[in-house]
Amino acid sequence: MPLASLNPTPTLATRHGITWGLDAPTEDSSVLVTGTPSGHYIDIRFALTGAPTEGPFWAFAGQSTYKPLPSDGCSSGWGQVVRGEWAHPIDSMGNFEGKDYADVMTFPNGDQIETGMLEHPETGKPSQFKEYWTKPKDADAYYPIARAVYQQDGKDRGVMIRVGKWIQAIRQVSDTQVEVGRWREQAGSWVEEGLSAQSGQKSFPIEWFVASGKQGESVAMDEQNWTVVEIAND
């Protein structure tokens, strides 16, 4: 599933362009969203030029919800139109309390367009945007699913999510600083993606996370206690 669904399904989506207003689509980031059937997700956007965690870099995590919208006026060739809501209590920009809203339309091939309003990165003014979503080329498996969290003062401060052959992880270090990582399974081994590997020191128990198979399992790493809170095998 690329991005949005009314059903409790896993999410594995990559962005292949964003449009601001009437501008032509461009892509300045390596964007991947991993999400679980419960709606929890991690969205990491590495900059394609310069340092991966500078410039347009943005990473956030939380829970998403979707509801149907009337399809009146849409071509019969479109799939269902849904309204998405994304909370992000973990956020590299420090916008912990805010929520994002957008409408998501589905093409017959499963690709999706997300449309909404955001602050334009150059003008700072509200602007309509369109993001174009599809599944990664090698997304041939959506299971197993796993989610582990690290909590501090009763709040999630770190999350790891596995969807099939992909893992993403994020940890809030300060109000406007996060650690992130992205891994992909290749020939039985978990290899960190290139831009992720360039993004600096990370503190995630990936080997334990891959081997864990039961909800409630936990491990301590660097004074962080990580616990598996969601498992799904199909």
Coordinates of C-alpha atoms in Angstrom, one line a residue:
M1 CA 0.0 0.0 0.0
P2 CA 1.6 3.3 -1.0
L3 CA 0.4 5.7 1.7
A4 CA -3.3 6.0 2.7
S5 CA -6.0 3.3 3.3
L6 CA -9.2 3.0 5.2
N7 CA -8.3 -0.6 6.0
P8 CA -5.7 -1.6 8.7
T9 CA -2.9 -2.4 6.3
P10 CA 0.9 -1.8 6.4
T11 CA 2.3 1.2 4.6
L12 CA 5.5 1.3 2.4
A13 CA 5.6 4.4 0.3
T14 CA 8.2 6.4 -1.5
R15 CA 7.7 9.9 -2.9
H16 CA 8.6 10.7 -6.5
G17 CA 7.8 14.4 -6.7
I18 CA 6.2 17.4 -5.0
T19 CA 4.4 20.4 -6.6
W20 CA 4.0 23.8 -4.9
G21 CA 1.1 25.8 -6.3
L22 CA 1.3 25.8 -10.1
D23 CA 5.0 24.9 -10.2
A24 CA 6.3 21.8 -12.0
P25 CA 7.0 18.7 -9.8
T26 CA 10.4 18.4 -8.3
E27 CA 12.1 16.1 -5.9
D28 CA 14.9 17.2 -3.5
S29 CA 14.7 14.4 -1.0
S30 CA 14.8 10.6 -0.6
V31 CA 11.5 10.0 1.1
L32 CA 10.2 6.8 2.6
V33 CA 7.2 6.1 4.8
T34 CA 7.0 2.9 6.8
G35 CA 3.7 2.3 8.7
T36 CA 2.0 -0.5 10.6
P37 CA -1.6 -1.7 10.4
S38 CA -2.4 0.3 13.6
G39 CA -1.6 3.5 11.7
H40 CA 1.7 4.3 13.4
Y41 CA 4.3 5.5 10.9
I42 CA 7.8 6.9 10.4
D43 CA 8.4 9.4 7.6
I44 CA 12.1 10.2 6.8
R45 CA 13.1 12.7 4.1
F46 CA 16.9 12.8 3.5
A47 CA 18.2 15.6 1.4
L48 CA 19.5 14.4 -2.0
T49 CA 22.2 17.2 -2.1
G50 CA 24.6 18.4 0.6
A51 CA 24.4 16.8 4.0
P52 CA 21.5 14.3 4.2
T53 CA 20.2 15.8 7.4
E54 CA 20.4 19.4 6.4
G55 CA 18.5 21.6 3.9
P56 CA 15.2 20.0 3.1
F57 CA 15.7 17.2 5.6
W58 CA 12.6 16.4 7.7
A59 CA 11.8 13.4 9.8
F60 CA 8.8 12.7 12.0
A61 CA 6.7 9.9 13.4
G62 CA 3.3 9.4 15.0
Q63 CA -0.1 8.0 14.1
S64 CA -2.2 8.5 11.1
T65 CA -6.0 8.2 10.6
Y66 CA -8.1 8.2 7.5
K67 CA -11.8 8.7 6.7
P68 CA -13.7 8.6 3.4
L69 CA -14.7 11.6 1.5
P70 CA -17.5 11.9 -1.1
S71 CA -16.3 11.0 -4.5
D72 CA -18.9 13.2 -6.3
G73 CA -17.2 15.0 -9.1
C74 CA -14.3 12.6 -9.4
S75 CA -13.9 10.6 -12.6
S76 CA -15.0 7.0 -12.3
G77 CA -11.5 6.0 -13.1
W78 CA -10.3 7.2 -9.7
G79 CA -10.3 5.0 -6.6
Q80 CA -11.5 6.1 -3.2
V81 CA -10.7 9.6 -1.9
V82 CA -9.7 9.8 1.7
R83 CA -8.9 12.6 4.2
G84 CA -5.7 11.9 6.1
E85 CA -4.7 13.2 9.5
W86 CA -1.1 12.8 10.8
A87 CA 0.0 13.5 14.3
H88 CA 3.7 13.7 14.8
P89 CA 4.8 13.8 18.5
I90 CA 8.3 13.0 17.2
D91 CA 9.4 15.7 14.8
S92 CA 12.8 17.1 13.7
M93 CA 11.1 20.6 13.3
G94 CA 9.8 20.5 16.9
N95 CA 6.1 20.7 15.8
F96 CA 4.9 18.2 18.4
E97 CA 1.4 19.3 19.0
G98 CA 0.3 20.1 15.5
K99 CA -1.4 17.8 13.0
D100 CA -1.2 17.7 9.3
Y101 CA -4.3 17.2 7.1
A102 CA -4.5 16.3 3.4
D103 CA -6.7 14.5 0.9
V104 CA -5.4 11.4 -0.8
M105 CA -6.6 10.2 -4.2
T106 CA -5.7 6.8 -5.7
F107 CA -5.0 6.0 -9.3
P108 CA -6.1 2.6 -10.8
N109 CA -2.5 1.4 -10.6
G110 CA -2.3 2.1 -6.8
D111 CA -0.2 5.2 -7.0
Q112 CA -1.6 8.1 -4.9
I113 CA -1.6 11.9 -4.9
E114 CA -1.7 13.8 -1.6
T115 CA -3.1 17.3 -1.7
G116 CA -3.2 19.9 1.0
M117 CA -1.8 23.2 2.4
L118 CA 1.6 23.7 3.9
E119 CA 4.0 26.6 4.5
H120 CA 6.1 27.1 1.4
P121 CA 9.8 26.4 2.2
E122 CA 11.0 29.5 0.3
T123 CA 8.2 32.1 0.8
G124 CA 7.1 31.0 4.3
K125 CA 3.5 31.5 3.1
P126 CA 0.7 28.9 3.1
S127 CA 0.7 27.2 -0.3
Q128 CA -1.2 24.3 -1.9
F129 CA 1.0 21.2 -2.4
K130 CA 0.7 17.9 -4.2
E131 CA 2.9 14.9 -3.3
Y132 CA 3.1 11.9 -5.6
W133 CA 3.4 8.5 -3.9
T134 CA 4.1 5.0 -5.1
K135 CA 5.6 1.9 -3.5
P136 CA 9.4 1.2 -3.7
K137 CA 10.4 -0.8 -6.8
D138 CA 11.5 -3.8 -4.7
A139 CA 8.6 -3.7 -2.3
D140 CA 7.6 -7.3 -2.9
A141 CA 6.8 -8.1 0.8
Y142 CA 4.8 -6.1 3.4
Y143 CA 5.4 -8.6 6.2
P144 CA 6.6 -9.2 8.8
I145 CA 5.5 -6.1 10.6
A146 CA 7.1 -4.9 13.9
R147 CA 7.1 -1.7 15.9
A148 CA 9.2 -0.9 19.0
V149 CA 9.2 2.2 21.1
Y150 CA 11.4 4.0 23.6
Q151 CA 9.6 6.1 26.1
Q152 CA 10.6 9.0 28.4
D153 CA 8.3 10.6 30.9
G154 CA 5.4 8.5 29.5
K155 CA 5.8 9.7 26.0
D156 CA 7.3 8.0 22.9
R157 CA 10.7 9.5 22.2
G158 CA 11.9 6.9 19.8
V159 CA 10.3 4.5 17.3
M160 CA 11.5 1.6 15.1
I161 CA 9.2 0.2 12.4
R162 CA 9.8 -2.8 10.2
V163 CA 7.7 -3.4 7.0
G164 CA 8.9 -6.5 5.2
K165 CA 12.4 -5.8 4.0
W166 CA 12.6 -2.2 5.2
I167 CA 13.3 -0.7 8.7
Q168 CA 13.2 2.9 9.7
A169 CA 14.1 4.3 13.1
I170 CA 13.9 7.8 14.7
R171 CA 14.7 9.1 18.1
Q172 CA 14.1 12.6 19.5
V173 CA 17.4 14.0 20.9
S174 CA 16.3 17.6 21.5
D175 CA 13.3 19.8 20.5
T176 CA 14.7 20.3 17.0
Q177 CA 17.2 17.4 16.7
V178 CA 16.6 13.7 15.9
E179 CA 18.6 10.6 15.1
V180 CA 17.4 8.6 12.2
G181 CA 18.2 5.5 10.3
R182 CA 17.0 3.4 7.3
W183 CA 17.9 -0.2 6.6
R184 CA 17.0 -2.7 3.8
E185 CA 17.4 -6.4 3.8
Q186 CA 19.7 -7.7 1.1
A187 CA 20.7 -11.4 0.8
G188 CA 19.7 -12.1 4.4
S189 CA 21.6 -9.1 5.8
W190 CA 20.4 -5.7 6.9
V191 CA 22.3 -3.0 5.1
E192 CA 22.0 0.7 6.0
E193 CA 20.9 2.9 3.1
G194 CA 23.6 5.3 1.8
L195 CA 22.1 8.6 2.8
S196 CA 21.1 7.2 6.1
A197 CA 24.7 5.9 6.7
Q198 CA 26.0 9.4 6.1
S199 CA 23.6 11.0 8.6
G200 CA 25.8 10.4 11.7
Q201 CA 26.0 8.4 14.8
K202 CA 22.8 6.4 15.7
S203 CA 21.6 4.6 18.8
F204 CA 19.2 1.9 17.7
P205 CA 19.3 -1.8 18.7
I206 CA 18.6 -3.0 15.1
E207 CA 20.0 -6.6 15.5
W208 CA 17.7 -7.1 18.6
F209 CA 14.8 -5.6 16.7
V210 CA 15.2 -7.9 13.7
A211 CA 15.5 -11.0 16.0
S212 CA 12.6 -10.1 18.3
G213 CA 9.4 -12.0 17.7
K214 CA 7.1 -11.4 20.6
Q215 CA 5.1 -8.3 21.7
G216 CA 6.4 -7.1 25.1
E217 CA 10.1 -8.1 24.5
S218 CA 12.4 -5.3 25.6
V219 CA 16.1 -4.4 25.6
A220 CA 18.2 -1.6 27.1
M221 CA 20.7 0.4 25.0
D222 CA 22.5 3.5 26.0
E223 CA 20.1 4.1 28.9
Q224 CA 17.1 3.7 26.5
N225 CA 14.6 0.9 27.1
W226 CA 13.1 -0.3 23.8
T227 CA 10.0 -2.5 23.9
V228 CA 8.2 -4.3 21.1
V229 CA 4.6 -3.0 21.1
E230 CA 3.2 -4.3 17.7
I231 CA 3.8 -7.5 15.7
A232 CA 2.0 -8.8 12.6
N233 CA 3.1 -11.7 10.4
D234 CA 0.3 -11.5 7.7

